[in-house]
Amino acid sequence: MPNASPQRTLQQTSEPKKVLEPAMPISAEQAAQQGQQWAELQSDGEWLTWLEFDASQGRNLIRCRHGDERSSVLTPSGFSVRSRVHEYGGGSYRIANNAVVFVNDADQGLYWHSFEQPQALTRVRQVEGFRYADLQFDRRRNRIIAVEEQHSDNGQISNRLVAICLGNPTTATEPGRRTVLAQGADFYSSPRLNADASKLAWVSWDHPNQPWTSTQLWLETLDADGVPQGKQALTKGHHRGQSESVLQPEFSPDGSLLFLSDRNGWWNLCRYRQGATASGMKQPDNQLDNHHRQSDTEVLLQRDAEFCRAPWQLGQQAYVVLDPQRIGCSWWHEGKAELGVLSLPSRQLVSLGSWAAVHSLAESKGRLLAIAEPTTGPGQLVACSAAAEVLTGADHQPTVDLSVPPAIQPTAKPTIIEQILMPSGSLPTAVIQPCHVQISSPSAATVYGLLYRPAVGVVQRLPLIIQLHGGPTAQADGRYDPLKQFWLQRGFALLDLNYRGSTGYGRHYREQLQGQWGIADVEDVIAAARFFIGQGWVDPEQIVVRGNSAGGYTTLQALSQPAGQQWLRCGASHYGISDLERLASDTHKFESRYLDWLIGDRQTERLAYRSRSPVHRPEAFCRPLIFFQGGLDRVVPATQSYRLYNQLKGRGLAVEYQAFADERHGFRHARNRAQVLKREWAFYCRQLVLQGPDIRVDESNHER
């Protein structure tokens, strides 16, 4: 480990250092295509549908499959299925009576689209300023229940739960008629109906909370017409003196209500049954009072594992009810995702397999379906049709003890139904896979990450990229990503750092960033750099840090600290935050009070807001930086990064800036993502004095 002063000068060799590359490395264009990305898997027993993001077109399409037929794209040209509720959307379509109802990106209107008559596409409701997400179908009343977000002309934003009629000949109700089901809270999510549509459950929360800090679970009784008759709060937003995050309610066929809660430190599966005792037996009705007892709720399976991810998008489906006795679920533990089945009678969890990521669970005719993403290739649509004896948790079947992780073998090998097609040349013959690492920091905290390390034939110290995810309450996973392989094939090692505050490691790990954003995460970046230098295989002169959004903020913070400048050579900020006060005042409603938790109250912690804002400390920077920004970004407005860029440029630092007028928060167009890779690669070659291939860079729309 080098022993140098904080302001040491990194030595540069007179000859460029050769970067290890395969004979035909993946190109920027190939990496940027990424193939399709799948999400929001659904089934009504006959049709199987999912959302497909096509990078070449920059739009979301619904892909549908009937029986064993090959899937086809349903969404016509000119439409893109995407909600902008909370700006991040989610739950943007729903199967409804041999058709789908979806949110169109351009106008945020609701449209009905038939499976059997694809040419039949009808607008159900579209009103300027209204957005919809987390769609659910009320079959009994032929209506859509959704989260509605209203943007008024005066700048006020209101959220509520509504029902929107799809047309009812019996009552002569016209399509588009809207009924408010719940309002008054700042945010709503996860509306769910029971089997006969007489009960409606949902989750809500108020400022300054986020859905991963404190939420409430509600239960409403509906009359025959679907009109609310009275609601009951099943959770209070806190449990035994600490905040509680409740997510993703689902009704079981037996009438009980399942949900996820972190009351025991991890997002685990729970169940609410009115009148149940702690032992699970139902109390007589005459023994119940007007308030549900704590014994009504039970943790079905307590494990040190996360059974969901942070709900940045609505409509997530981390588990699904297979029948009254079984729950299909996914969970994250020590850097990998598992898919399995929980037997309720035995409370045993059976693993069906592990991948880098598993999401969008669904059920169809007793089969457990999911989108599974491996480390070595594109995502897959898998089905697990396990026999009853496999799923009962019998003694002869392998079960999961997460306190001592064993080598679990799948009890029923999942079948791949379909697989994402990758563009030609974008899947390398040899994919570098990650390993889960634990890093000790000087603060005595253990930090986690996924390390990708290219194999070298001779003793050679490698350049290292420390990559920082957005959020910050989010996580990095090891699913195949051609953007990462682009760097790995050019000789970089890459650490995808799950710094303190990341999800996937329990509530305690998330809460270590409370009030410490810009401090604890920066300490973790520096600790990671020192840790791998100490192992002897990382070149201490060639460590770079890059991050997007919140990760971009940590990148800027790290490069403006003397300790960071000691170990980091340069960095790349992708739509990174630089002005915390401006972020708190200008950003969208969903995150407008997020900083109360990450930093503190704006009125009492003004000094912290200013001192932790890179834009107020331009004199602290001395390392090269490159900025990438979307011109339409409403989460982190372009004015933030451009202001800091101009400040650093005025001081004569080696800084570059590229803006994309047609991009928002996150770059969707393949041509722009390819341009980012080219610019960033050329930037690293100059700053690290690497020998790389000649790359033509589009000089339009950027500054140096």
Tab-separated table of C-alpha atoms in Angstrom, residues 515 593-605 608-609 612:
chain	number	residue	atom	x	y	z
A	515	GLY	CA	-27.488	11.408	7.843
A	593	ARG	CA	-37.780	14.959	0.997
A	594	TYR	CA	-35.330	12.086	0.523
A	595	LEU	CA	-32.496	14.328	1.695
A	596	ASP	CA	-34.171	14.753	5.079
A	597	TRP	CA	-33.118	11.172	5.722
A	598	LEU	CA	-29.804	11.217	3.859
A	599	ILE	CA	-28.534	14.579	5.178
A	600	GLY	CA	-30.974	16.075	7.681
A	601	ASP	CA	-33.611	18.762	7.953
A	602	ARG	CA	-32.854	21.610	5.532
A	603	GLN	CA	-33.647	24.294	8.098
A	604	THR	CA	-31.419	22.943	10.855
A	605	GLU	CA	-28.678	21.346	8.718
A	608	ALA	CA	-24.234	20.180	6.057
A	609	TYR	CA	-26.177	20.743	2.828
A	612	ARG	CA	-21.459	18.375	1.230
